[in-house]
Amino acid sequence: MARIAFIGLGAMGAPMAANLVAAGEKVTGSDRAGGARERAAALGVPCAATAEEAGAGAEVVVTMLQSGEQTLDVWRRLLPRAATGALFIDCSTIDVESARHAHRIAEAALARAIDAPVSGGVAGARAASLTFMCGAEAETFWTAKPILEKMGARILHCGGPGLGQAAKLCNNLMLGVTMIATAEAFALADRIGLSAEALYEAAAVSSGQSWSLTSYCPVPGPVPASPANRDYAPGFLTVLMLKDLRLAETAAAQAGAVTPLCAAAAQLYALYAAQGGAEKDFSGVIEILRGKA
Ligand code: NAD
């Protein structure tokens, strides 16, 4: 059993660390926010006051933070303190360049690194049913997999360093855009007099079908579990969708890729966020398209 330091015990990190503890791992968590440490401790995660304390001698370091800057900061501080050859796993969603930089500083410190951002949200973190999209050398991926399996249901090797983040950003680009296309169609149908139920019935078995429609329908009724049925309570926050689309735009600019729909979608989510939707589920963007936000 490895000694695991888990840094970043927020909405996602706390339940993920608790799942490692529940699976019998020896975990020490830490977060710079005292409240986050207290909430994680209440879930059974032993906590240290500082990342340095948690990371001293750790064989595995997991980070679940908000930005590339934070990941690089924590990794720089813990690389000299962790055990020789330690495995550093970053589960945060961050920009591809920072992820690759994190791999480089780990390599320079003779540690192993993997970027392993997740899909599945807070519900998936609690249920240990997350999907991990991993970027690493094959050997590092196979070392990390049994640990990730304690927090998730699908552990995917997407390629070398940074390509887990690339997969996550490309996936969320598809999600962000298809949600807007789906919402736009429902708003149009409403204006023409086509009921949401009739459009759903037709599109769900036709070529308009997507996850945004059949698992996360942006209007109440057709999919009872979707956030639309509870006034767009999250779910997946609009601000987080916006963050991911902006990361995708940055990656596109750096790679010279053309992503006009990503840019348009980011604008619409930004507008929805500015008009009161920031902390609502991203599918509530339909309110903008209906002129209701
Ligand atoms: P969060 O803001 O709830 O948690 C992040 C935690 O990191 C905070 O508690 C913060 O205090 C801590 N932190 C920041 N800098 C630190 C440092 N230097 N040292 C120690 N602790 C530090 O965020 P979250 O919702 O848990 O998301 C974490 C990551 O997962 C983000 O990158 C997010 O984009 C991604 N993500 C979130 C969701 C979701 O539904 N919430 C879904 C998929 C991916």
mmCIF file of C-alpha atoms and ligand atoms in Angstrom:
data_model
loop_
_atom_site.group_PDB
_atom_site.id
_atom_site.type_symbol
_atom_site.label_atom_id
_atom_site.label_comp_id
_atom_site.label_asym_id
_atom_site.label_seq_id
_atom_site.Cartn_x
_atom_site.Cartn_y
_atom_site.Cartn_z
ATOM 1 C CA MET A 1 0.000 0.000 0.000
ATOM 2 C CA ALA A 2 1.452 3.339 -1.101
ATOM 3 C CA ARG A 3 1.475 6.511 0.962
ATOM 4 C CA ILE A 4 -0.735 8.972 -0.908
ATOM 5 C CA ALA A 5 -0.821 12.761 -0.491
ATOM 6 C CA PHE A 6 -4.034 14.317 -1.860
ATOM 7 C CA ILE A 7 -3.833 18.089 -2.416
ATOM 8 C CA GLY A 8 -7.022 20.020 -3.225
ATOM 9 C CA LEU A 9 -10.007 18.838 -1.213
ATOM 10 C CA GLY A 10 -12.743 20.869 -2.915
ATOM 11 C CA ALA A 11 -16.053 19.753 -4.409
ATOM 12 C CA MET A 12 -14.311 16.977 -6.386
ATOM 13 C CA GLY A 13 -11.147 16.292 -4.389
ATOM 14 C CA ALA A 14 -12.790 15.606 -1.024
ATOM 15 C CA PRO A 15 -15.046 12.748 -2.197
ATOM 16 C CA MET A 16 -12.246 11.359 -4.412
ATOM 17 C CA ALA A 17 -9.827 11.278 -1.471
ATOM 18 C CA ALA A 18 -12.561 9.730 0.696
ATOM 19 C CA ASN A 19 -12.973 6.949 -1.878
ATOM 20 C CA LEU A 20 -9.232 6.206 -1.703
ATOM 21 C CA VAL A 21 -9.511 5.987 2.092
ATOM 22 C CA ALA A 22 -12.594 3.753 1.813
ATOM 23 C CA ALA A 23 -10.625 1.461 -0.530
ATOM 24 C CA GLY A 24 -7.971 1.030 2.187
ATOM 25 C CA GLU A 25 -5.295 3.424 0.929
ATOM 26 C CA LYS A 26 -3.107 5.368 3.356
ATOM 27 C CA VAL A 27 -4.057 8.943 2.475
ATOM 28 C CA THR A 28 -3.084 12.331 3.915
ATOM 29 C CA GLY A 29 -5.075 15.187 2.424
ATOM 30 C CA SER A 30 -4.437 18.910 2.418
ATOM 31 C CA ASP A 31 -6.052 22.075 1.122
ATOM 32 C CA ARG A 32 -5.069 25.697 1.652
ATOM 33 C CA ALA A 33 -8.669 26.381 2.792
ATOM 34 C CA GLY A 34 -9.363 25.294 6.356
ATOM 35 C CA GLY A 35 -13.062 24.736 5.570
ATOM 36 C CA ALA A 36 -12.180 22.290 2.798
ATOM 37 C CA ARG A 37 -9.898 20.353 5.170
ATOM 38 C CA GLU A 38 -12.704 20.173 7.734
ATOM 39 C CA ARG A 39 -15.241 18.917 5.177
ATOM 40 C CA ALA A 40 -12.776 16.274 3.944
ATOM 41 C CA ALA A 41 -11.975 15.192 7.511
ATOM 42 C CA ALA A 42 -15.718 14.748 8.087
ATOM 43 C CA LEU A 43 -15.688 12.309 5.120
ATOM 44 C CA GLY A 44 -12.918 10.310 6.812
ATOM 45 C CA VAL A 45 -9.832 11.817 5.121
ATOM 46 C CA PRO A 46 -6.919 12.404 7.551
ATOM 47 C CA CYS A 47 -5.646 15.934 6.877
ATOM 48 C CA ALA A 48 -2.412 17.895 7.338
ATOM 49 C CA ALA A 49 -2.341 21.683 7.638
ATOM 50 C CA THR A 50 0.049 22.159 4.690
ATOM 51 C CA ALA A 51 0.708 20.466 1.364
ATOM 52 C CA GLU A 52 4.366 20.080 2.393
ATOM 53 C CA GLU A 53 3.389 18.115 5.498
ATOM 54 C CA ALA A 54 1.020 15.872 3.523
ATOM 55 C CA GLY A 55 3.567 15.329 0.754
ATOM 56 C CA ALA A 56 6.669 14.559 2.859
ATOM 57 C CA GLY A 57 7.840 11.088 1.848
ATOM 58 C CA ALA A 58 4.683 10.396 -0.213
ATOM 59 C CA GLU A 59 4.995 7.715 -2.902
ATOM 60 C CA VAL A 60 1.970 9.063 -4.756
ATOM 61 C CA VAL A 61 0.839 12.700 -4.953
ATOM 62 C CA VAL A 62 -2.632 13.456 -6.339
ATOM 63 C CA THR A 63 -3.583 17.067 -7.132
ATOM 64 C CA MET A 64 -7.164 18.249 -7.767
ATOM 65 C CA LEU A 65 -6.863 22.017 -8.187
ATOM 66 C CA GLN A 66 -8.407 24.861 -10.191
ATOM 67 C CA SER A 67 -5.670 25.934 -12.629
ATOM 68 C CA GLY A 68 -2.372 25.076 -14.282
ATOM 69 C CA GLU A 69 -0.675 27.713 -12.148
ATOM 70 C CA GLN A 70 -1.860 25.978 -8.957
ATOM 71 C CA THR A 71 -0.790 22.532 -10.190
ATOM 72 C CA LEU A 72 2.693 23.784 -11.102
ATOM 73 C CA ASP A 73 3.007 25.607 -7.773
ATOM 74 C CA VAL A 74 2.063 22.529 -5.708
ATOM 75 C CA TRP A 75 4.173 20.151 -7.813
ATOM 76 C CA ARG A 76 7.236 22.458 -7.526
ATOM 77 C CA ARG A 77 6.831 22.473 -3.742
ATOM 78 C CA LEU A 78 6.252 18.726 -3.374
ATOM 79 C CA LEU A 79 8.650 17.242 -5.937
ATOM 80 C CA PRO A 80 11.671 17.745 -3.618
ATOM 81 C CA ARG A 81 9.748 16.389 -0.605
ATOM 82 C CA ALA A 82 8.052 13.285 -2.002
ATOM 83 C CA ALA A 83 9.737 9.847 -2.050
ATOM 84 C CA THR A 84 12.340 9.200 -4.761
ATOM 85 C CA GLY A 85 10.637 8.194 -8.015
ATOM 86 C CA ALA A 86 7.207 9.187 -6.670
ATOM 87 C CA LEU A 87 4.155 9.143 -8.949
ATOM 88 C CA PHE A 88 2.503 12.565 -9.479
ATOM 89 C CA ILE A 89 -1.100 12.441 -10.711
ATOM 90 C CA ASP A 90 -2.852 15.682 -11.686
ATOM 91 C CA CYS A 91 -6.643 15.229 -11.922
ATOM 92 C CA SER A 92 -7.366 18.967 -12.350
ATOM 93 C CA THR A 93 -8.632 20.326 -15.676
ATOM 94 C CA ILE A 94 -5.837 22.639 -16.854
ATOM 95 C CA ASP A 95 -4.295 23.956 -20.082
ATOM 96 C CA VAL A 96 -2.301 21.524 -22.185
ATOM 97 C CA GLU A 97 0.898 23.615 -22.021
ATOM 98 C CA SER A 98 0.935 23.695 -18.194
ATOM 99 C CA ALA A 99 0.229 19.960 -18.123
ATOM 100 C CA ARG A 100 3.236 19.319 -20.380
ATOM 101 C CA HIS A 101 5.344 21.660 -18.260
ATOM 102 C CA ALA A 102 4.318 19.700 -15.139
ATOM 103 C CA HIS A 103 5.511 16.489 -16.838
ATOM 104 C CA ARG A 104 8.856 18.147 -17.596
ATOM 105 C CA ILE A 105 9.511 19.341 -14.022
ATOM 106 C CA ALA A 106 8.548 15.904 -12.701
ATOM 107 C CA GLU A 107 10.942 14.228 -15.127
ATOM 108 C CA ALA A 108 13.731 16.612 -14.092
ATOM 109 C CA ALA A 109 13.113 15.598 -10.453
ATOM 110 C CA LEU A 110 13.198 11.874 -11.426
ATOM 111 C CA ALA A 111 9.498 11.488 -10.582
ATOM 112 C CA ARG A 112 6.802 9.907 -12.793
ATOM 113 C CA ALA A 113 3.871 12.036 -13.974
ATOM 114 C CA ILE A 114 0.412 11.586 -15.438
ATOM 115 C CA ASP A 115 -2.258 14.103 -16.379
ATOM 116 C CA ALA A 116 -5.598 12.491 -15.544
ATOM 117 C CA PRO A 117 -8.495 14.964 -15.774
ATOM 118 C CA VAL A 118 -11.955 13.613 -15.126
ATOM 119 C CA SER A 119 -15.456 13.579 -16.495
ATOM 120 C CA GLY A 120 -18.470 12.742 -14.349
ATOM 121 C CA GLY A 121 -18.765 15.711 -11.993
ATOM 122 C CA VAL A 122 -19.356 15.740 -8.263
ATOM 123 C CA ALA A 123 -21.873 12.864 -8.480
ATOM 124 C CA GLY A 124 -19.248 10.731 -10.244
ATOM 125 C CA ALA A 125 -16.610 11.730 -7.691
ATOM 126 C CA ARG A 126 -18.885 10.599 -4.839
ATOM 127 C CA ALA A 127 -19.884 7.353 -6.540
ATOM 128 C CA ALA A 128 -16.299 6.536 -7.658
ATOM 129 C CA SER A 129 -17.651 6.326 -11.204
ATOM 130 C CA LEU A 130 -15.482 9.015 -12.846
ATOM 131 C CA THR A 131 -13.921 8.649 -16.281
ATOM 132 C CA PHE A 132 -10.181 9.455 -16.204
ATOM 133 C CA MET A 133 -8.571 10.639 -19.462
ATOM 134 C CA CYS A 134 -4.868 10.013 -19.048
ATOM 135 C CA GLY A 135 -1.743 11.394 -20.668
ATOM 136 C CA ALA A 136 1.496 9.605 -19.766
ATOM 137 C CA GLU A 137 4.112 7.107 -20.863
ATOM 138 C CA ALA A 138 2.542 3.627 -21.004
ATOM 139 C CA GLU A 139 4.462 2.310 -17.988
ATOM 140 C CA THR A 140 3.347 5.256 -15.826
ATOM 141 C CA PHE A 141 -0.249 4.796 -16.989
ATOM 142 C CA TRP A 142 -0.264 1.149 -15.862
ATOM 143 C CA THR A 143 1.238 2.134 -12.495
ATOM 144 C CA ALA A 144 -1.429 4.803 -11.936
ATOM 145 C CA LYS A 145 -4.405 2.732 -13.174
ATOM 146 C CA PRO A 146 -5.037 0.660 -10.006
ATOM 147 C CA ILE A 147 -5.094 3.885 -7.941
ATOM 148 C CA LEU A 148 -7.431 5.674 -10.362
ATOM 149 C CA GLU A 149 -9.720 2.620 -10.398
ATOM 150 C CA LYS A 150 -10.501 3.320 -6.745
ATOM 151 C CA MET A 151 -11.993 6.681 -7.779
ATOM 152 C CA GLY A 152 -13.422 5.905 -11.195
ATOM 153 C CA ALA A 153 -15.087 3.413 -13.495
ATOM 154 C CA ARG A 154 -13.260 4.064 -16.792
ATOM 155 C CA ILE A 155 -9.517 4.729 -16.969
ATOM 156 C CA LEU A 156 -8.496 5.666 -20.518
ATOM 157 C CA HIS A 157 -4.962 6.050 -21.887
ATOM 158 C CA CYS A 158 -5.255 8.873 -24.449
ATOM 159 C CA GLY A 159 -1.540 9.153 -25.303
ATOM 160 C CA GLY A 160 1.622 10.815 -24.066
ATOM 161 C CA PRO A 161 2.112 13.796 -21.713
ATOM 162 C CA GLY A 162 -0.685 16.391 -21.929
ATOM 163 C CA LEU A 163 -2.977 14.291 -24.104
ATOM 164 C CA GLY A 164 -5.349 13.462 -21.210
ATOM 165 C CA GLN A 165 -6.031 17.212 -20.955
ATOM 166 C CA ALA A 166 -6.376 17.396 -24.741
ATOM 167 C CA ALA A 167 -9.029 14.638 -24.690
ATOM 168 C CA LYS A 168 -10.916 16.330 -21.859
ATOM 169 C CA LEU A 169 -10.934 19.739 -23.627
ATOM 170 C CA CYS A 170 -11.976 18.260 -26.981
ATOM 171 C CA ASN A 171 -14.773 16.279 -25.285
ATOM 172 C CA ASN A 172 -16.091 19.345 -23.488
ATOM 173 C CA LEU A 173 -15.894 21.384 -26.691
ATOM 174 C CA MET A 174 -18.266 18.809 -28.251
ATOM 175 C CA LEU A 175 -20.512 18.864 -25.186
ATOM 176 C CA GLY A 176 -20.642 22.675 -24.938
ATOM 177 C CA VAL A 177 -21.498 23.077 -28.610
ATOM 178 C CA THR A 178 -24.038 20.229 -28.866
ATOM 179 C CA MET A 179 -25.838 21.546 -25.792
ATOM 180 C CA ILE A 180 -26.273 24.949 -27.446
ATOM 181 C CA ALA A 181 -27.388 23.356 -30.743
ATOM 182 C CA THR A 182 -29.916 21.227 -28.835
ATOM 183 C CA ALA A 183 -31.176 24.193 -26.814
ATOM 184 C CA GLU A 184 -31.453 26.318 -29.960
ATOM 185 C CA ALA A 185 -33.583 23.644 -31.635
ATOM 186 C CA PHE A 186 -35.940 23.392 -28.625
ATOM 187 C CA ALA A 187 -36.286 27.202 -28.475
ATOM 188 C CA LEU A 188 -37.074 27.300 -32.208
ATOM 189 C CA ALA A 189 -39.554 24.404 -31.927
ATOM 190 C CA ASP A 190 -41.372 26.262 -29.178
ATOM 191 C CA ARG A 191 -41.746 29.386 -31.355
ATOM 192 C CA ILE A 192 -43.080 27.323 -34.274
ATOM 193 C CA GLY A 193 -45.564 25.477 -32.064
ATOM 194 C CA LEU A 194 -43.809 22.068 -32.015
ATOM 195 C CA SER A 195 -43.992 20.585 -28.504
ATOM 196 C CA ALA A 196 -40.800 19.658 -26.633
ATOM 197 C CA GLU A 197 -42.115 16.095 -26.265
ATOM 198 C CA ALA A 198 -42.711 15.734 -30.021
ATOM 199 C CA LEU A 199 -39.259 17.123 -30.907
ATOM 200 C CA TYR A 200 -37.627 14.851 -28.336
ATOM 201 C CA GLU A 201 -39.451 11.771 -29.618
ATOM 202 C CA ALA A 202 -38.359 12.502 -33.200
ATOM 203 C CA ALA A 203 -34.765 13.625 -32.567
ATOM 204 C CA ALA A 204 -33.949 10.927 -30.008
ATOM 205 C CA VAL A 205 -34.322 8.284 -32.736
ATOM 206 C CA SER A 206 -32.996 10.432 -35.586
ATOM 207 C CA SER A 207 -29.723 12.080 -36.576
ATOM 208 C CA GLY A 208 -30.118 14.961 -34.082
ATOM 209 C CA GLN A 209 -29.532 12.482 -31.240
ATOM 210 C CA SER A 210 -26.752 13.277 -28.740
ATOM 211 C CA TRP A 211 -25.900 12.936 -25.052
ATOM 212 C CA SER A 212 -27.070 16.544 -24.583
ATOM 213 C CA LEU A 213 -30.508 15.449 -25.825
ATOM 214 C CA THR A 214 -31.090 11.978 -24.417
ATOM 215 C CA SER A 215 -29.199 12.192 -21.091
ATOM 216 C CA TYR A 216 -29.275 15.902 -20.320
ATOM 217 C CA CYS A 217 -32.219 17.401 -22.200
ATOM 218 C CA PRO A 218 -32.240 21.220 -21.685
ATOM 219 C CA VAL A 219 -36.048 21.430 -21.344
ATOM 220 C CA PRO A 220 -38.092 19.897 -18.515
ATOM 221 C CA GLY A 221 -40.081 16.737 -19.199
ATOM 222 C CA PRO A 222 -38.432 14.355 -21.689
ATOM 223 C CA VAL A 223 -35.493 13.319 -19.432
ATOM 224 C CA PRO A 224 -36.751 13.466 -15.814
ATOM 225 C CA ALA A 225 -33.249 13.432 -14.260
ATOM 226 C CA SER A 226 -31.895 16.389 -16.283
ATOM 227 C CA PRO A 227 -31.174 19.723 -14.468
ATOM 228 C CA ALA A 228 -33.934 21.414 -16.553
ATOM 229 C CA ASN A 229 -36.426 19.681 -14.246
ATOM 230 C CA ARG A 230 -35.031 21.452 -11.175
ATOM 231 C CA ASP A 231 -34.635 24.985 -12.495
ATOM 232 C CA TYR A 232 -31.105 24.245 -13.756
ATOM 233 C CA ALA A 233 -29.608 23.478 -10.346
ATOM 234 C CA PRO A 234 -26.169 21.925 -11.144
ATOM 235 C CA GLY A 235 -25.080 19.482 -12.447
ATOM 236 C CA PHE A 236 -22.141 20.993 -14.247
ATOM 237 C CA LEU A 237 -21.698 24.695 -13.501
ATOM 238 C CA THR A 238 -21.789 27.199 -16.364
ATOM 239 C CA VAL A 239 -18.532 28.741 -15.063
ATOM 240 C CA LEU A 240 -16.779 25.375 -15.364
ATOM 241 C CA MET A 241 -18.059 24.844 -18.930
ATOM 242 C CA LEU A 242 -16.836 28.333 -19.753
ATOM 243 C CA LYS A 243 -13.443 27.553 -18.198
ATOM 244 C CA ASP A 244 -13.085 24.395 -20.320
ATOM 245 C CA LEU A 245 -14.098 26.141 -23.565
ATOM 246 C CA ARG A 246 -11.556 28.879 -22.891
ATOM 247 C CA LEU A 247 -8.868 26.247 -22.305
ATOM 248 C CA ALA A 248 -9.885 24.654 -25.627
ATOM 249 C CA GLU A 249 -9.628 28.077 -27.329
ATOM 250 C CA THR A 250 -6.137 28.561 -25.869
ATOM 251 C CA ALA A 251 -5.077 25.112 -27.069
ATOM 252 C CA ALA A 252 -6.509 25.873 -30.520
ATOM 253 C CA ALA A 253 -4.664 29.197 -30.719
ATOM 254 C CA GLN A 254 -1.388 27.528 -29.717
ATOM 255 C CA ALA A 255 -1.862 24.680 -32.197
ATOM 256 C CA GLY A 256 -3.121 26.875 -35.052
ATOM 257 C CA ALA A 257 -6.467 25.036 -35.148
ATOM 258 C CA VAL A 258 -9.702 26.649 -36.332
ATOM 259 C CA THR A 259 -12.508 26.363 -33.745
ATOM 260 C CA PRO A 260 -15.217 28.916 -34.592
ATOM 261 C CA LEU A 261 -18.042 27.069 -32.817
ATOM 262 C CA CYS A 262 -15.976 26.778 -29.629
ATOM 263 C CA ALA A 263 -15.534 30.573 -29.671
ATOM 264 C CA ALA A 264 -19.241 31.187 -30.310
ATOM 265 C CA ALA A 265 -20.261 28.751 -27.566
ATOM 266 C CA ALA A 266 -17.878 30.398 -25.090
ATOM 267 C CA GLN A 267 -19.486 33.775 -25.866
ATOM 268 C CA LEU A 268 -22.976 32.414 -25.179
ATOM 269 C CA TYR A 269 -21.981 30.746 -21.888
ATOM 270 C CA ALA A 270 -20.194 33.982 -20.871
ATOM 271 C CA LEU A 271 -23.382 35.919 -21.567
ATOM 272 C CA TYR A 272 -25.459 33.434 -19.580
ATOM 273 C CA ALA A 273 -22.936 33.573 -16.706
ATOM 274 C CA ALA A 274 -23.058 37.402 -16.719
ATOM 275 C CA GLN A 275 -26.854 37.334 -16.628
ATOM 276 C CA GLY A 276 -27.167 35.204 -13.502
ATOM 277 C CA GLY A 277 -26.368 31.717 -14.837
ATOM 278 C CA ALA A 278 -22.768 31.383 -13.561
ATOM 279 C CA GLU A 279 -23.618 29.009 -10.722
ATOM 280 C CA LYS A 280 -26.446 27.259 -12.585
ATOM 281 C CA ASP A 281 -26.163 24.179 -14.754
ATOM 282 C CA PHE A 282 -24.737 24.923 -18.213
ATOM 283 C CA SER A 283 -27.864 23.522 -19.917
ATOM 284 C CA GLY A 284 -29.667 26.614 -18.564
ATOM 285 C CA VAL A 285 -28.013 28.468 -21.486
ATOM 286 C CA ILE A 286 -31.360 27.807 -23.200
ATOM 287 C CA GLU A 287 -32.687 30.721 -21.145
ATOM 288 C CA ILE A 288 -30.484 33.064 -23.219
ATOM 289 C CA LEU A 289 -31.783 31.560 -26.451
ATOM 290 C CA ARG A 290 -35.331 32.071 -25.246
ATOM 291 C CA GLY A 291 -34.541 35.640 -24.167
ATOM 292 C CA LYS A 292 -35.323 34.724 -20.547
ATOM 293 C CA ALA A 293 -31.989 34.988 -18.670
HETATM 294 P P1 NAD B 1 -12.927 23.469 -6.038
HETATM 295 O O1 NAD B 1 -12.703 24.922 -6.257
HETATM 296 O O2 NAD B 1 -14.146 23.040 -5.292
HETATM 297 O O3 NAD B 1 -11.651 22.790 -5.314
HETATM 298 C C1 NAD B 1 -10.324 23.154 -5.583
HETATM 299 C C2 NAD B 1 -9.614 23.193 -4.225
HETATM 300 O O4 NAD B 1 -8.223 23.422 -4.444
HETATM 301 C C3 NAD B 1 -10.108 24.316 -3.320
HETATM 302 O O5 NAD B 1 -10.612 23.748 -2.110
HETATM 303 C C4 NAD B 1 -8.871 25.196 -3.083
HETATM 304 O O6 NAD B 1 -8.795 25.746 -1.776
HETATM 305 C C5 NAD B 1 -7.752 24.184 -3.320
HETATM 306 N N1 NAD B 1 -6.474 24.804 -3.680
HETATM 307 C C6 NAD B 1 -6.213 25.726 -4.629
HETATM 308 N N2 NAD B 1 -4.906 26.025 -4.653
HETATM 309 C C7 NAD B 1 -4.317 25.301 -3.676
HETATM 310 C C8 NAD B 1 -2.984 25.175 -3.214
HETATM 311 N N3 NAD B 1 -1.997 25.907 -3.752
HETATM 312 N N4 NAD B 1 -2.751 24.337 -2.187
HETATM 313 C C9 NAD B 1 -3.739 23.616 -1.634
HETATM 314 N N5 NAD B 1 -5.018 23.677 -2.032
HETATM 315 C C10 NAD B 1 -5.311 24.519 -3.045
HETATM 316 O O7 NAD B 1 -12.909 22.815 -7.499
HETATM 317 P P2 NAD B 1 -13.559 21.407 -7.934
HETATM 318 O O8 NAD B 1 -14.959 21.613 -8.370
HETATM 319 O O9 NAD B 1 -13.222 20.387 -6.900
HETATM 320 O O10 NAD B 1 -12.715 21.120 -9.256
HETATM 321 C C11 NAD B 1 -11.363 20.709 -9.212
HETATM 322 C C12 NAD B 1 -10.871 20.501 -10.641
HETATM 323 O O11 NAD B 1 -11.673 19.518 -11.295
HETATM 324 C C13 NAD B 1 -10.947 21.766 -11.501
HETATM 325 O O12 NAD B 1 -9.804 21.822 -12.332
HETATM 326 C C14 NAD B 1 -12.219 21.582 -12.311
HETATM 327 O O13 NAD B 1 -12.174 22.264 -13.559
HETATM 328 C C15 NAD B 1 -12.220 20.058 -12.492
HETATM 329 N N6 NAD B 1 -13.544 19.456 -12.669
HETATM 330 C C16 NAD B 1 -14.594 19.837 -11.891
HETATM 331 C C17 NAD B 1 -15.847 19.251 -12.078
HETATM 332 C C18 NAD B 1 -17.032 19.646 -11.222
HETATM 333 O O14 NAD B 1 -18.166 19.284 -11.575
HETATM 334 N N7 NAD B 1 -16.846 20.359 -10.116
HETATM 335 C C19 NAD B 1 -16.020 18.258 -13.065
HETATM 336 C C20 NAD B 1 -14.913 17.863 -13.818
HETATM 337 C C21 NAD B 1 -13.671 18.470 -13.608
#
